[in-house]
PDB file of C-alpha atoms and ligand atoms in Angstrom:
ATOM      1  CA  MET Z   3     -29.277   2.021   3.355  1.00 39.00           C
ATOM      2  CA  VAL Z   4     -25.649   2.125   1.884  1.00 41.00           C
ATOM      3  CA  SER Z   5     -23.403   3.674   4.497  1.00 50.00           C
ATOM      4  CA  HIS Z   6     -21.098   6.546   3.563  1.00 57.00           C
ATOM      5  CA  ARG Z   7     -18.287   4.287   4.686  1.00 71.00           C
ATOM      6  CA  ARG Z   8     -19.106   1.155   2.684  1.00 88.00           C
ATOM      7  CA  PHE Z   9     -16.360   0.633   0.185  1.00 96.00           C
ATOM      8  CA  GLY Z  10     -16.540  -1.452  -3.000  1.00 97.00           C
ATOM      9  CA  LEU Z  11     -19.633  -0.320  -4.677  1.00 95.00           C
ATOM     10  CA  PRO Z  12     -20.055   0.340  -7.561  1.00 97.00           C
ATOM     11  CA  ARG Z  13     -17.354  -1.991  -8.790  1.00 97.00           C
ATOM     12  CA  VAL Z  14     -15.741  -2.195 -12.108  1.00 98.00           C
ATOM     13  CA  HIS Z  15     -13.492  -5.171 -12.948  1.00 98.00           C
ATOM     14  CA  PHE Z  16     -11.141  -5.539 -15.905  1.00 98.00           C
ATOM     15  CA  HIS Z  17      -9.646  -8.682 -17.270  1.00 98.00           C
ATOM     16  CA  GLU Z  18      -6.857  -6.212 -18.371  1.00 98.00           C
ATOM     17  CA  THR Z  19      -6.409  -2.559 -18.199  1.00 98.00           C
ATOM     18  CA  ASP Z  20      -3.641  -0.122 -18.206  1.00 98.00           C
ATOM     19  CA  SER Z  21      -3.648   0.906 -14.520  1.00 98.00           C
ATOM     20  CA  THR Z  22      -6.589   0.623 -12.062  1.00 98.00           C
ATOM     21  CA  ASN Z  23      -5.508   4.005 -10.622  1.00 98.00           C
ATOM     22  CA  ALA Z  24      -5.697   5.551 -14.076  1.00 98.00           C
ATOM     23  CA  ARG Z  25      -9.231   4.109 -14.492  1.00 98.00           C
ATOM     24  CA  ALA Z  26     -10.241   5.232 -11.008  1.00 98.00           C
ATOM     25  CA  LYS Z  27      -8.847   8.775 -11.538  1.00 97.00           C
ATOM     26  CA  SER Z  28     -10.886   9.039 -14.815  1.00 97.00           C
ATOM     27  CA  LEU Z  29     -14.124   7.681 -13.104  1.00 97.00           C
ATOM     28  CA  ALA Z  30     -13.496  10.306 -10.360  1.00 96.00           C
ATOM     29  CA  ALA Z  31     -13.180  13.232 -12.684  1.00 94.00           C
ATOM     30  CA  ASN Z  32     -16.439  11.969 -14.251  1.00 95.00           C
ATOM     31  CA  GLY Z  33     -18.331  12.037 -11.018  1.00 95.00           C
ATOM     32  CA  ALA Z  34     -18.320   8.481  -9.773  1.00 96.00           C
ATOM     33  CA  PRO Z  35     -19.350   8.018  -6.180  1.00 96.00           C
ATOM     34  CA  HIS Z  36     -17.458   7.699  -2.996  1.00 95.00           C
ATOM     35  CA  GLY Z  37     -16.670   3.893  -2.543  1.00 97.00           C
ATOM     36  CA  THR Z  38     -16.110   3.123  -6.158  1.00 98.00           C
ATOM     37  CA  LEU Z  39     -13.770   0.213  -6.664  1.00 98.00           C
ATOM     38  CA  VAL Z  40     -11.889  -0.666  -9.717  1.00 98.00           C
ATOM     39  CA  THR Z  41     -10.006  -4.173 -10.020  1.00 98.00           C
ATOM     40  CA  ALA Z  42      -8.075  -5.859 -12.577  1.00 98.00           C
ATOM     41  CA  ASP Z  43      -6.599  -9.285 -13.254  1.00 97.00           C
ATOM     42  CA  SER Z  44      -3.654  -7.640 -15.001  1.00 97.00           C
ATOM     43  CA  GLN Z  45      -2.329  -4.254 -15.793  1.00 98.00           C
ATOM     44  CA  THR Z  46      -0.264  -3.126 -18.826  1.00 98.00           C
ATOM     45  CA  ALA Z  47       0.999   0.126 -17.069  1.00 98.00           C
ATOM     46  CA  GLY Z  48       0.666  -0.528 -13.416  1.00 98.00           C
ATOM     47  CA  HIS Z  49       2.836   2.079 -11.538  1.00 97.00           C
ATOM     48  CA  GLY Z  50       4.256   3.052  -8.307  1.00 95.00           C
ATOM     49  CA  ARG Z  51       5.503   6.392  -7.176  1.00 89.00           C
ATOM     50  CA  GLN Z  52       7.394   8.664  -9.320  1.00 85.00           C
ATOM     51  CA  GLY Z  53       6.891   6.554 -12.560  1.00 88.00           C
ATOM     52  CA  ARG Z  54       8.341   3.277 -10.943  1.00 93.00           C
ATOM     53  CA  ARG Z  55       6.737   0.213 -12.414  1.00 96.00           C
ATOM     54  CA  TRP Z  56       4.376  -2.223 -10.557  1.00 98.00           C
ATOM     55  CA  GLU Z  57       5.091  -5.785 -11.846  1.00 96.00           C
ATOM     56  CA  ALA Z  58       2.248  -8.382 -11.524  1.00 96.00           C
ATOM     57  CA  PRO Z  59       1.871 -11.411 -13.502  1.00 95.00           C
ATOM     58  CA  ALA Z  60      -1.762 -11.698 -14.775  1.00 95.00           C
ATOM     59  CA  GLY Z  61      -3.976 -13.439 -12.088  1.00 93.00           C
ATOM     60  CA  SER Z  62      -1.430 -13.467  -9.455  1.00 94.00           C
ATOM     61  CA  ALA Z  63      -2.150 -10.386  -7.454  1.00 97.00           C
ATOM     62  CA  LEU Z  64      -4.832  -8.165  -6.005  1.00 98.00           C
ATOM     63  CA  LEU Z  65      -4.790  -5.001  -8.097  1.00 98.00           C
ATOM     64  CA  MET Z  66      -7.304  -2.498  -6.925  1.00 98.00           C
ATOM     65  CA  SER Z  67      -8.043   1.168  -6.697  1.00 98.00           C
ATOM     66  CA  LEU Z  68     -10.593   2.853  -4.426  1.00 98.00           C
ATOM     67  CA  LEU Z  69     -12.168   6.237  -4.854  1.00 97.00           C
ATOM     68  CA  LEU Z  70     -12.603   8.082  -1.640  1.00 96.00           C
ATOM     69  CA  ARG Z  71     -14.296  11.567  -1.436  1.00 94.00           C
ATOM     70  CA  GLU Z  72     -14.391  14.169   1.292  1.00 84.00           C
ATOM     71  CA  LEU Z  73     -11.594  12.716   3.239  1.00 84.00           C
ATOM     72  CA  ASP Z  74     -10.721  16.151   4.646  1.00 80.00           C
ATOM     73  CA  GLU Z  75      -7.938  15.837   7.369  1.00 81.00           C
ATOM     74  CA  ARG Z  76      -8.040  11.966   7.069  1.00 81.00           C
ATOM     75  CA  HIS Z  77      -6.173  12.433   3.773  1.00 83.00           C
ATOM     76  CA  ALA Z  78      -2.699  13.055   5.496  1.00 87.00           C
ATOM     77  CA  LEU Z  79      -2.715   9.738   7.319  1.00 93.00           C
ATOM     78  CA  LEU Z  80      -4.341   7.761   4.556  1.00 95.00           C
ATOM     79  CA  PRO Z  81      -1.230   6.056   3.225  1.00 95.00           C
ATOM     80  CA  LEU Z  82      -0.343   4.921   6.800  1.00 96.00           C
ATOM     81  CA  ALA Z  83      -4.039   3.788   7.604  1.00 97.00           C
ATOM     82  CA  ALA Z  84      -4.049   1.691   4.236  1.00 98.00           C
ATOM     83  CA  ALA Z  85      -0.838   0.098   5.226  1.00 98.00           C
ATOM     84  CA  VAL Z  86      -2.280  -0.949   8.579  1.00 98.00           C
ATOM     85  CA  ALA Z  87      -5.495  -2.198   7.066  1.00 98.00           C
ATOM     86  CA  LEU Z  88      -3.390  -4.171   4.545  1.00 98.00           C
ATOM     87  CA  CYS Z  89      -1.431  -5.778   7.287  1.00 98.00           C
ATOM     88  CA  GLU Z  90      -4.515  -6.643   9.342  1.00 97.00           C
ATOM     89  CA  ALA Z  91      -6.131  -8.142   6.205  1.00 97.00           C
ATOM     90  CA  CYS Z  92      -3.137 -10.269   5.347  1.00 95.00           C
ATOM     91  CA  GLU Z  93      -2.524 -11.275   9.039  1.00 94.00           C
ATOM     92  CA  GLY Z  94      -6.262 -12.370   9.200  1.00 90.00           C
ATOM     93  CA  ALA Z  95      -6.187 -14.275   6.099  1.00 87.00           C
ATOM     94  CA  ALA Z  96      -2.727 -15.831   6.163  1.00 82.00           C
ATOM     95  CA  GLY Z  97      -2.031 -15.875   9.827  1.00 85.00           C
ATOM     96  CA  ILE Z  98       1.411 -14.232   9.155  1.00 90.00           C
ATOM     97  CA  ALA Z  99       2.993 -11.194  10.843  1.00 93.00           C
ATOM     98  CA  CYS Z 100       3.272  -8.252   8.549  1.00 97.00           C
ATOM     99  CA  ALA Z 101       5.563  -5.157   9.012  1.00 97.00           C
ATOM    100  CA  ILE Z 102       5.559  -1.814   7.378  1.00 97.00           C
ATOM    101  CA  LYS Z 103       8.543  -0.083   5.801  1.00 96.00           C
ATOM    102  CA  TRP Z 104       7.860   3.678   5.973  1.00 95.00           C
ATOM    103  CA  PRO Z 105       5.908   5.152   4.632  1.00 91.00           C
ATOM    104  CA  ASN Z 106       3.617   2.313   3.325  1.00 90.00           C
ATOM    105  CA  ASP Z 107       5.400  -0.663   1.807  1.00 95.00           C
ATOM    106  CA  VAL Z 108       3.894  -3.833   3.469  1.00 98.00           C
ATOM    107  CA  TRP Z 109       6.666  -6.500   4.339  1.00 97.00           C
ATOM    108  CA  ILE Z 110       6.699 -10.112   5.236  1.00 96.00           C
ATOM    109  CA  GLU Z 111       9.913 -11.469   6.313  1.00 94.00           C
ATOM    110  CA  ARG Z 112      11.672  -8.140   5.191  1.00 94.00           C
ATOM    111  CA  ARG Z 113      10.329  -8.580   1.583  1.00 96.00           C
ATOM    112  CA  LYS Z 114       7.750  -6.424  -0.127  1.00 97.00           C
ATOM    113  CA  VAL Z 115       4.421  -8.095  -0.473  1.00 97.00           C
ATOM    114  CA  ALA Z 116       2.343  -4.931  -1.165  1.00 98.00           C
ATOM    115  CA  GLY Z 117       2.636  -1.436  -2.293  1.00 97.00           C
ATOM    116  CA  ILE Z 118       0.278   1.579  -1.941  1.00 97.00           C
ATOM    117  CA  LEU Z 119      -0.125   4.422  -4.237  1.00 96.00           C
ATOM    118  CA  VAL Z 120      -2.158   7.414  -3.222  1.00 95.00           C
ATOM    119  CA  GLU Z 121      -3.126   9.896  -6.052  1.00 95.00           C
ATOM    120  CA  GLY Z 122      -5.827  12.527  -6.339  1.00 89.00           C
ATOM    121  CA  ARG Z 123      -6.995  15.945  -5.989  1.00 85.00           C
ATOM    122  CA  PRO Z 124      -7.760  16.673  -2.457  1.00 80.00           C
ATOM    123  CA  GLN Z 125      -8.752  20.230  -3.495  1.00 81.00           C
ATOM    124  CA  GLU Z 126     -11.510  18.778  -5.698  1.00 85.00           C
ATOM    125  CA  GLY Z 127     -12.541  16.395  -2.951  1.00 89.00           C
ATOM    126  CA  TRP Z 128     -11.302  13.046  -4.109  1.00 95.00           C
ATOM    127  CA  THR Z 129      -8.469  10.678  -3.587  1.00 96.00           C
ATOM    128  CA  VAL Z 130      -7.681   7.287  -5.279  1.00 97.00           C
ATOM    129  CA  LEU Z 131      -6.095   4.649  -3.091  1.00 98.00           C
ATOM    130  CA  GLY Z 132      -4.269   2.135  -5.188  1.00 98.00           C
ATOM    131  CA  ILE Z 133      -3.099  -1.217  -3.848  1.00 98.00           C
ATOM    132  CA  GLY Z 134      -1.133  -4.030  -5.305  1.00 98.00           C
ATOM    133  CA  LEU Z 135      -0.822  -7.177  -3.151  1.00 98.00           C
ATOM    134  CA  ASN Z 136       1.161 -10.212  -4.439  1.00 97.00           C
ATOM    135  CA  VAL Z 137      -1.149 -13.151  -3.609  1.00 96.00           C
ATOM    136  CA  ALA Z 138      -0.175 -16.215  -5.591  1.00 94.00           C
ATOM    137  CA  THR Z 139       3.050 -14.917  -7.348  1.00 95.00           C
ATOM    138  CA  ARG Z 140       5.735 -17.597  -7.459  1.00 94.00           C
ATOM    139  CA  SER Z 141       9.480 -16.623  -7.275  1.00 94.00           C
ATOM    140  CA  GLU Z 142      10.121 -17.182 -10.820  1.00 95.00           C
ATOM    141  CA  GLN Z 143       7.282 -14.959 -11.872  1.00 96.00           C
ATOM    142  CA  PHE Z 144       8.883 -11.784 -10.509  1.00 96.00           C
ATOM    143  CA  PRO Z 145      11.348 -10.087 -12.659  1.00 95.00           C
ATOM    144  CA  PRO Z 146      14.871 -11.180 -11.821  1.00 96.00           C
ATOM    145  CA  GLU Z 147      15.752  -7.807 -10.311  1.00 95.00           C
ATOM    146  CA  LEU Z 148      12.776  -8.122  -7.631  1.00 96.00           C
ATOM    147  CA  ARG Z 149      13.509 -11.804  -6.668  1.00 95.00           C
ATOM    148  CA  ALA Z 150      15.436 -10.964  -3.639  1.00 95.00           C
ATOM    149  CA  THR Z 151      13.206  -8.169  -2.385  1.00 96.00           C
ATOM    150  CA  ALA Z 152       9.587  -9.237  -3.263  1.00 97.00           C
ATOM    151  CA  THR Z 153       7.445 -11.955  -1.875  1.00 97.00           C
ATOM    152  CA  SER Z 154       3.733 -13.141  -2.113  1.00 96.00           C
ATOM    153  CA  LEU Z 155       1.349 -14.584   0.326  1.00 95.00           C
ATOM    154  CA  ALA Z 156       1.731 -17.966  -1.319  1.00 94.00           C
ATOM    155  CA  LEU Z 157       5.311 -17.903  -0.747  1.00 94.00           C
ATOM    156  CA  VAL Z 158       5.123 -17.441   2.963  1.00 94.00           C
ATOM    157  CA  VAL Z 159       2.383 -19.680   4.107  1.00 90.00           C
ATOM    158  CA  ASP Z 160       4.413 -22.672   4.131  1.00 79.00           C
ATOM    159  CA  GLY Z 161       2.155 -25.016   2.279  1.00 78.00           C
ATOM    160  CA  ARG Z 162      -1.087 -23.845   3.867  1.00 82.00           C
ATOM    161  CA  ARG Z 163      -3.872 -22.591   1.736  1.00 83.00           C
ATOM    162  CA  VAL Z 164      -3.923 -18.880   0.676  1.00 85.00           C
ATOM    163  CA  ALA Z 165      -7.268 -17.275   0.726  1.00 87.00           C
ATOM    164  CA  ALA Z 166      -8.656 -16.491  -2.748  1.00 89.00           C
ATOM    165  CA  ARG Z 167      -8.413 -13.019  -4.123  1.00 91.00           C
ATOM    166  CA  ALA Z 168     -12.061 -12.278  -3.656  1.00 93.00           C
ATOM    167  CA  GLU Z 169     -11.966 -13.323  -0.068  1.00 94.00           C
ATOM    168  CA  LEU Z 170      -8.734 -11.250   0.533  1.00 95.00           C
ATOM    169  CA  LEU Z 171     -10.465  -8.327  -1.113  1.00 97.00           C
ATOM    170  CA  ASP Z 172     -13.416  -8.566   1.194  1.00 96.00           C
ATOM    171  CA  GLY Z 173     -11.273  -8.648   4.188  1.00 96.00           C
ATOM    172  CA  LEU Z 174      -9.186  -5.741   3.060  1.00 97.00           C
ATOM    173  CA  LEU Z 175     -12.353  -3.597   2.130  1.00 98.00           C
ATOM    174  CA  ARG Z 176     -13.648  -4.058   5.621  1.00 96.00           C
ATOM    175  CA  ALA Z 177     -10.184  -3.384   7.170  1.00 97.00           C
ATOM    176  CA  LEU Z 178      -9.855  -0.216   5.193  1.00 97.00           C
ATOM    177  CA  GLU Z 179     -13.498   0.930   6.189  1.00 96.00           C
ATOM    178  CA  ALA Z 180     -12.387   0.595   9.708  1.00 95.00           C
ATOM    179  CA  ARG Z 181      -8.912   2.240   9.575  1.00 96.00           C
ATOM    180  CA  VAL Z 182      -9.633   5.094   7.025  1.00 95.00           C
ATOM    181  CA  TYR Z 183     -11.964   6.677   9.532  1.00 92.00           C
ATOM    182  CA  ASP Z 184     -10.156   5.572  12.673  1.00 94.00           C
ATOM    183  CA  ALA Z 185      -8.786   8.138  15.078  1.00 95.00           C
ATOM    184  CA  PRO Z 186      -5.324   9.278  14.182  1.00 96.00           C
ATOM    185  CA  GLY Z 187      -3.809   8.131  17.415  1.00 97.00           C
ATOM    186  CA  ALA Z 188      -5.093   4.526  16.903  1.00 97.00           C
ATOM    187  CA  VAL Z 189      -3.766   4.486  13.230  1.00 97.00           C
ATOM    188  CA  LEU Z 190      -0.503   5.732  14.409  1.00 97.00           C
ATOM    189  CA  GLY Z 191      -0.317   3.258  17.264  1.00 98.00           C
ATOM    190  CA  ALA Z 192      -1.135   0.352  14.826  1.00 98.00           C
ATOM    191  CA  TRP Z 193       1.466   1.541  12.511  1.00 98.00           C
ATOM    192  CA  ARG Z 194       4.187   1.893  15.053  1.00 98.00           C
ATOM    193  CA  GLU Z 195       3.540  -1.613  16.255  1.00 98.00           C
ATOM    194  CA  ARG Z 196       4.673  -2.780  12.899  1.00 98.00           C
ATOM    195  CA  ASP Z 197       7.405  -0.386  12.083  1.00 97.00           C
ATOM    196  CA  ALA Z 198      10.040  -2.473  10.119  1.00 96.00           C
ATOM    197  CA  LEU Z 199      12.755   0.168  10.046  1.00 96.00           C
ATOM    198  CA  ILE Z 200      12.985   1.212  13.701  1.00 97.00           C
ATOM    199  CA  GLY Z 201      16.695   0.854  14.767  1.00 96.00           C
ATOM    200  CA  SER Z 202      17.792   0.166  11.099  1.00 95.00           C
ATOM    201  CA  VAL Z 203      20.332   2.320   9.205  1.00 96.00           C
ATOM    202  CA  VAL Z 204      18.447   4.145   6.405  1.00 95.00           C
ATOM    203  CA  HIS Z 205      19.938   6.083   3.546  1.00 95.00           C
ATOM    204  CA  TRP Z 206      18.383   8.756   1.279  1.00 93.00           C
ATOM    205  CA  ASP Z 207      19.664  11.205  -1.130  1.00 88.00           C
ATOM    206  CA  GLY Z 208      20.176  13.794   1.530  1.00 84.00           C
ATOM    207  CA  GLY Z 209      22.065  11.598   4.125  1.00 91.00           C
ATOM    208  CA  SER Z 210      21.845   8.493   6.347  1.00 93.00           C
ATOM    209  CA  GLY Z 211      21.065   7.632   9.980  1.00 96.00           C
ATOM    210  CA  THR Z 212      19.118   5.377  12.311  1.00 96.00           C
ATOM    211  CA  ALA Z 213      15.395   5.154  11.950  1.00 97.00           C
ATOM    212  CA  ALA Z 214      13.745   6.289  15.189  1.00 97.00           C
ATOM    213  CA  GLY Z 215      10.089   5.861  14.361  1.00 97.00           C
ATOM    214  CA  ILE Z 216       7.468   8.296  12.987  1.00 97.00           C
ATOM    215  CA  ASP Z 217       6.011  11.599  14.312  1.00 97.00           C
ATOM    216  CA  ASP Z 218       2.277  12.196  14.647  1.00 96.00           C
ATOM    217  CA  ALA Z 219       2.138  13.506  11.020  1.00 95.00           C
ATOM    218  CA  GLY Z 220       3.660  10.344   9.585  1.00 95.00           C
ATOM    219  CA  ALA Z 221       7.227  11.821   8.906  1.00 96.00           C
ATOM    220  CA  LEU Z 222      10.012   9.373   9.502  1.00 96.00           C
ATOM    221  CA  LEU Z 223      12.325  10.334  12.326  1.00 97.00           C
ATOM    222  CA  VAL Z 224      16.018   9.555  11.815  1.00 97.00           C
ATOM    223  CA  GLU Z 225      18.904  10.124  14.181  1.00 97.00           C
ATOM    224  CA  THR Z 226      21.844  11.519  12.310  1.00 96.00           C
ATOM    225  CA  ALA Z 227      25.353  12.719  13.239  1.00 94.00           C
ATOM    226  CA  ALA Z 228      23.904  16.238  13.119  1.00 93.00           C
ATOM    227  CA  GLY Z 229      20.758  15.415  15.327  1.00 96.00           C
ATOM    228  CA  GLN Z 230      17.328  14.315  14.590  1.00 97.00           C
ATOM    229  CA  VAL Z 231      15.655  14.931  11.257  1.00 95.00           C
ATOM    230  CA  ALA Z 232      12.065  14.311  10.127  1.00 96.00           C
ATOM    231  CA  LEU Z 233      11.672  13.013   6.607  1.00 95.00           C
ATOM    232  CA  ASP Z 234       8.483  13.846   4.458  1.00 92.00           C
ATOM    233  CA  ALA Z 235       7.241  10.741   2.587  1.00 85.00           C
ATOM    234  CA  GLY Z 236       6.126  13.154  -0.381  1.00 78.00           C
ATOM    235  CA  GLU Z 237       9.772  14.257  -0.793  1.00 77.00           C
ATOM    236  CA  VAL Z 238      12.140  11.530   0.342  1.00 81.00           C
ATOM    237  CA  HIS Z 239      12.772   8.243  -1.127  1.00 81.00           C
ATOM    238  CA  LEU Z 240      14.774   5.860   0.920  1.00 87.00           C
ATOM    239  CA  GLU Z 241      17.422   3.892  -1.003  1.00 83.00           C
ATOM    240  CA  PRO Z 242      16.735   0.119  -0.978  1.00 72.00           C
ATOM    241  CA  PRO Z 243      17.463  -1.608   2.371  1.00 65.00           C
ATOM    242  CA  GLY Z 244      20.705  -3.320   3.059  1.00 57.00           C
ATOM    243  CA  ASP Z 245      21.402  -5.657   5.829  1.00 46.00           C
ATOM    244  CA  ASP Z 246      22.906  -2.909   7.949  1.00 46.00           C
ATOM    245  CA  ARG Z 247      20.520  -3.206  10.890  1.00 42.00           C
ATOM    246  CA  ALA Z 248      21.947  -1.240  13.697  1.00 41.00           C
TER     247      ALA Z 248
HETATM  248  C1  LIG N  15       4.442   1.263  -4.804  1.00 61.50           C
HETATM  249  O1  LIG N  15       5.211   2.137  -5.358  1.00 61.50           O
HETATM  250  O2  LIG N  15       4.885   0.366  -3.958  1.00 61.50           O
HETATM  251  C2  LIG N  15       3.005   1.410  -5.063  1.00 61.50           C
HETATM  252  C3  LIG N  15       2.427   0.331  -6.048  1.00 61.50           C
HETATM  253  C4  LIG N  15       1.031   0.393  -6.314  1.00 61.50           C
HETATM  254  C5  LIG N  15       0.564  -0.510  -7.323  1.00 61.50           C
HETATM  255  C6  LIG N  15      -0.991  -0.484  -7.351  1.00 61.50           C
HETATM  256  S1  LIG N  15      -1.521  -1.949  -8.389  1.00 61.50           S
HETATM  257  C7  LIG N  15      -3.047  -1.135  -8.429  1.00 61.50           C
HETATM  258  C8  LIG N  15      -2.932   0.197  -8.564  1.00 61.50           C
HETATM  259  N1  LIG N  15      -2.740   0.621 -10.089  1.00 61.50           N
HETATM  260  C9  LIG N  15      -1.636   1.116 -10.335  1.00 61.50           C
HETATM  261  O3  LIG N  15      -1.212   1.515 -11.427  1.00 61.50           O
HETATM  262  N2  LIG N  15      -0.866   1.210  -9.221  1.00 61.50           N
HETATM  263  C10 LIG N  15      -1.514   0.638  -8.086  1.00 61.50           C
HETATM  264  P1  LIG N  15       6.789   2.376  -5.060  1.00 61.50           P
HETATM  265  O4  LIG N  15       6.828   2.742  -3.613  1.00 61.50           O
HETATM  266  O5  LIG N  15       7.187   3.465  -6.024  1.00 61.50           O
HETATM  267  O6  LIG N  15       7.532   1.049  -5.358  1.00 61.50           O
HETATM  268  C11 LIG N  15       7.684   0.680  -6.547  1.00 61.50           C
HETATM  269  C12 LIG N  15       8.791  -0.387  -6.701  1.00 61.50           C
HETATM  270  O7  LIG N  15       8.484  -1.748  -5.969  1.00 61.50           O
HETATM  271  C13 LIG N  15       9.477  -0.803  -7.997  1.00 61.50           C
HETATM  272  O8  LIG N  15      10.434   0.205  -8.423  1.00 61.50           O
HETATM  273  C14 LIG N  15      10.118  -2.106  -7.715  1.00 61.50           C
HETATM  274  O9  LIG N  15      11.331  -1.974  -7.035  1.00 61.50           O
HETATM  275  C15 LIG N  15       9.093  -2.709  -6.630  1.00 61.50           C
HETATM  276  N3  LIG N  15       8.109  -3.569  -7.178  1.00 61.50           N
HETATM  277  C16 LIG N  15       7.551  -3.570  -8.277  1.00 61.50           C
HETATM  278  N4  LIG N  15       6.556  -4.598  -8.494  1.00 61.50           N
HETATM  279  C17 LIG N  15       6.599  -5.266  -7.298  1.00 61.50           C
HETATM  280  C18 LIG N  15       5.877  -6.437  -6.777  1.00 61.50           C
HETATM  281  N5  LIG N  15       4.880  -7.075  -7.482  1.00 61.50           N
HETATM  282  N6  LIG N  15       6.273  -6.839  -5.454  1.00 61.50           N
HETATM  283  C19 LIG N  15       7.230  -6.226  -4.908  1.00 61.50           C
HETATM  284  N7  LIG N  15       7.821  -5.224  -5.223  1.00 61.50           N
HETATM  285  C20 LIG N  15       7.607  -4.691  -6.553  1.00 61.50           C
END
């Protein structure tokens, strides 16, 4: 029997497509089942939030979108649960500690190794979880403007073998199956253990302050001169981090 929680079937793989999220959304609108997975070797229009681009040289990254139905209240913490699962999969495969930059960028050695894009229509009962993970990317393959802020698993393993994309994908799907349905307290606890920003000075278009963890809804708590504020991931974009760790 195929469990409701089993992710990755059916699977559609593209050598090249515009965006795996776009493909998964279209499959969702046409009735594809819960757990459907779209993967690609390369994307011509891979994107992040607010129209930002996601850059991944062909064959160097894990590019995937997973269709989830009937998440209900799990929807709110999905970006955080996905970040935790990504960390666990990378830590298991590469033996390297990962951190999470609020709300859901995965960092290794304070550089971004993976990004998460959740899109969908919760009111229609579906959500697409998009993940881009830099696996074998070499420094010179990143666009110049990303070389100081991006990394890949191959760049951090120090000569050790990096798991193949298929192996990483399998570990990631299993980690997601566990974390997407995990108790909120467990997801929040695992997220907080990997909080990359806590104690750092953060800047956003409405101000700046010192990051002080997340609340139980996943909002970033920041101590400012005027008191504590809670920033909502859907509304606030942090400016790129500097070296101003408090
Ligand atoms: C994200 O957006 O980090 C979510 C990225 C999700 C990409 C996946 S790939 C599969 C699926 N299909 C899609 O079309 N998308 C998803 P955001 O937080 O908005 O960050 C975007 C920013 O990350 C860019 O503006 C760059 O600064 C940076 N960036 C772009 N490509 C990168 C890379 N390969 N590694 C590290 N940083 C990158």
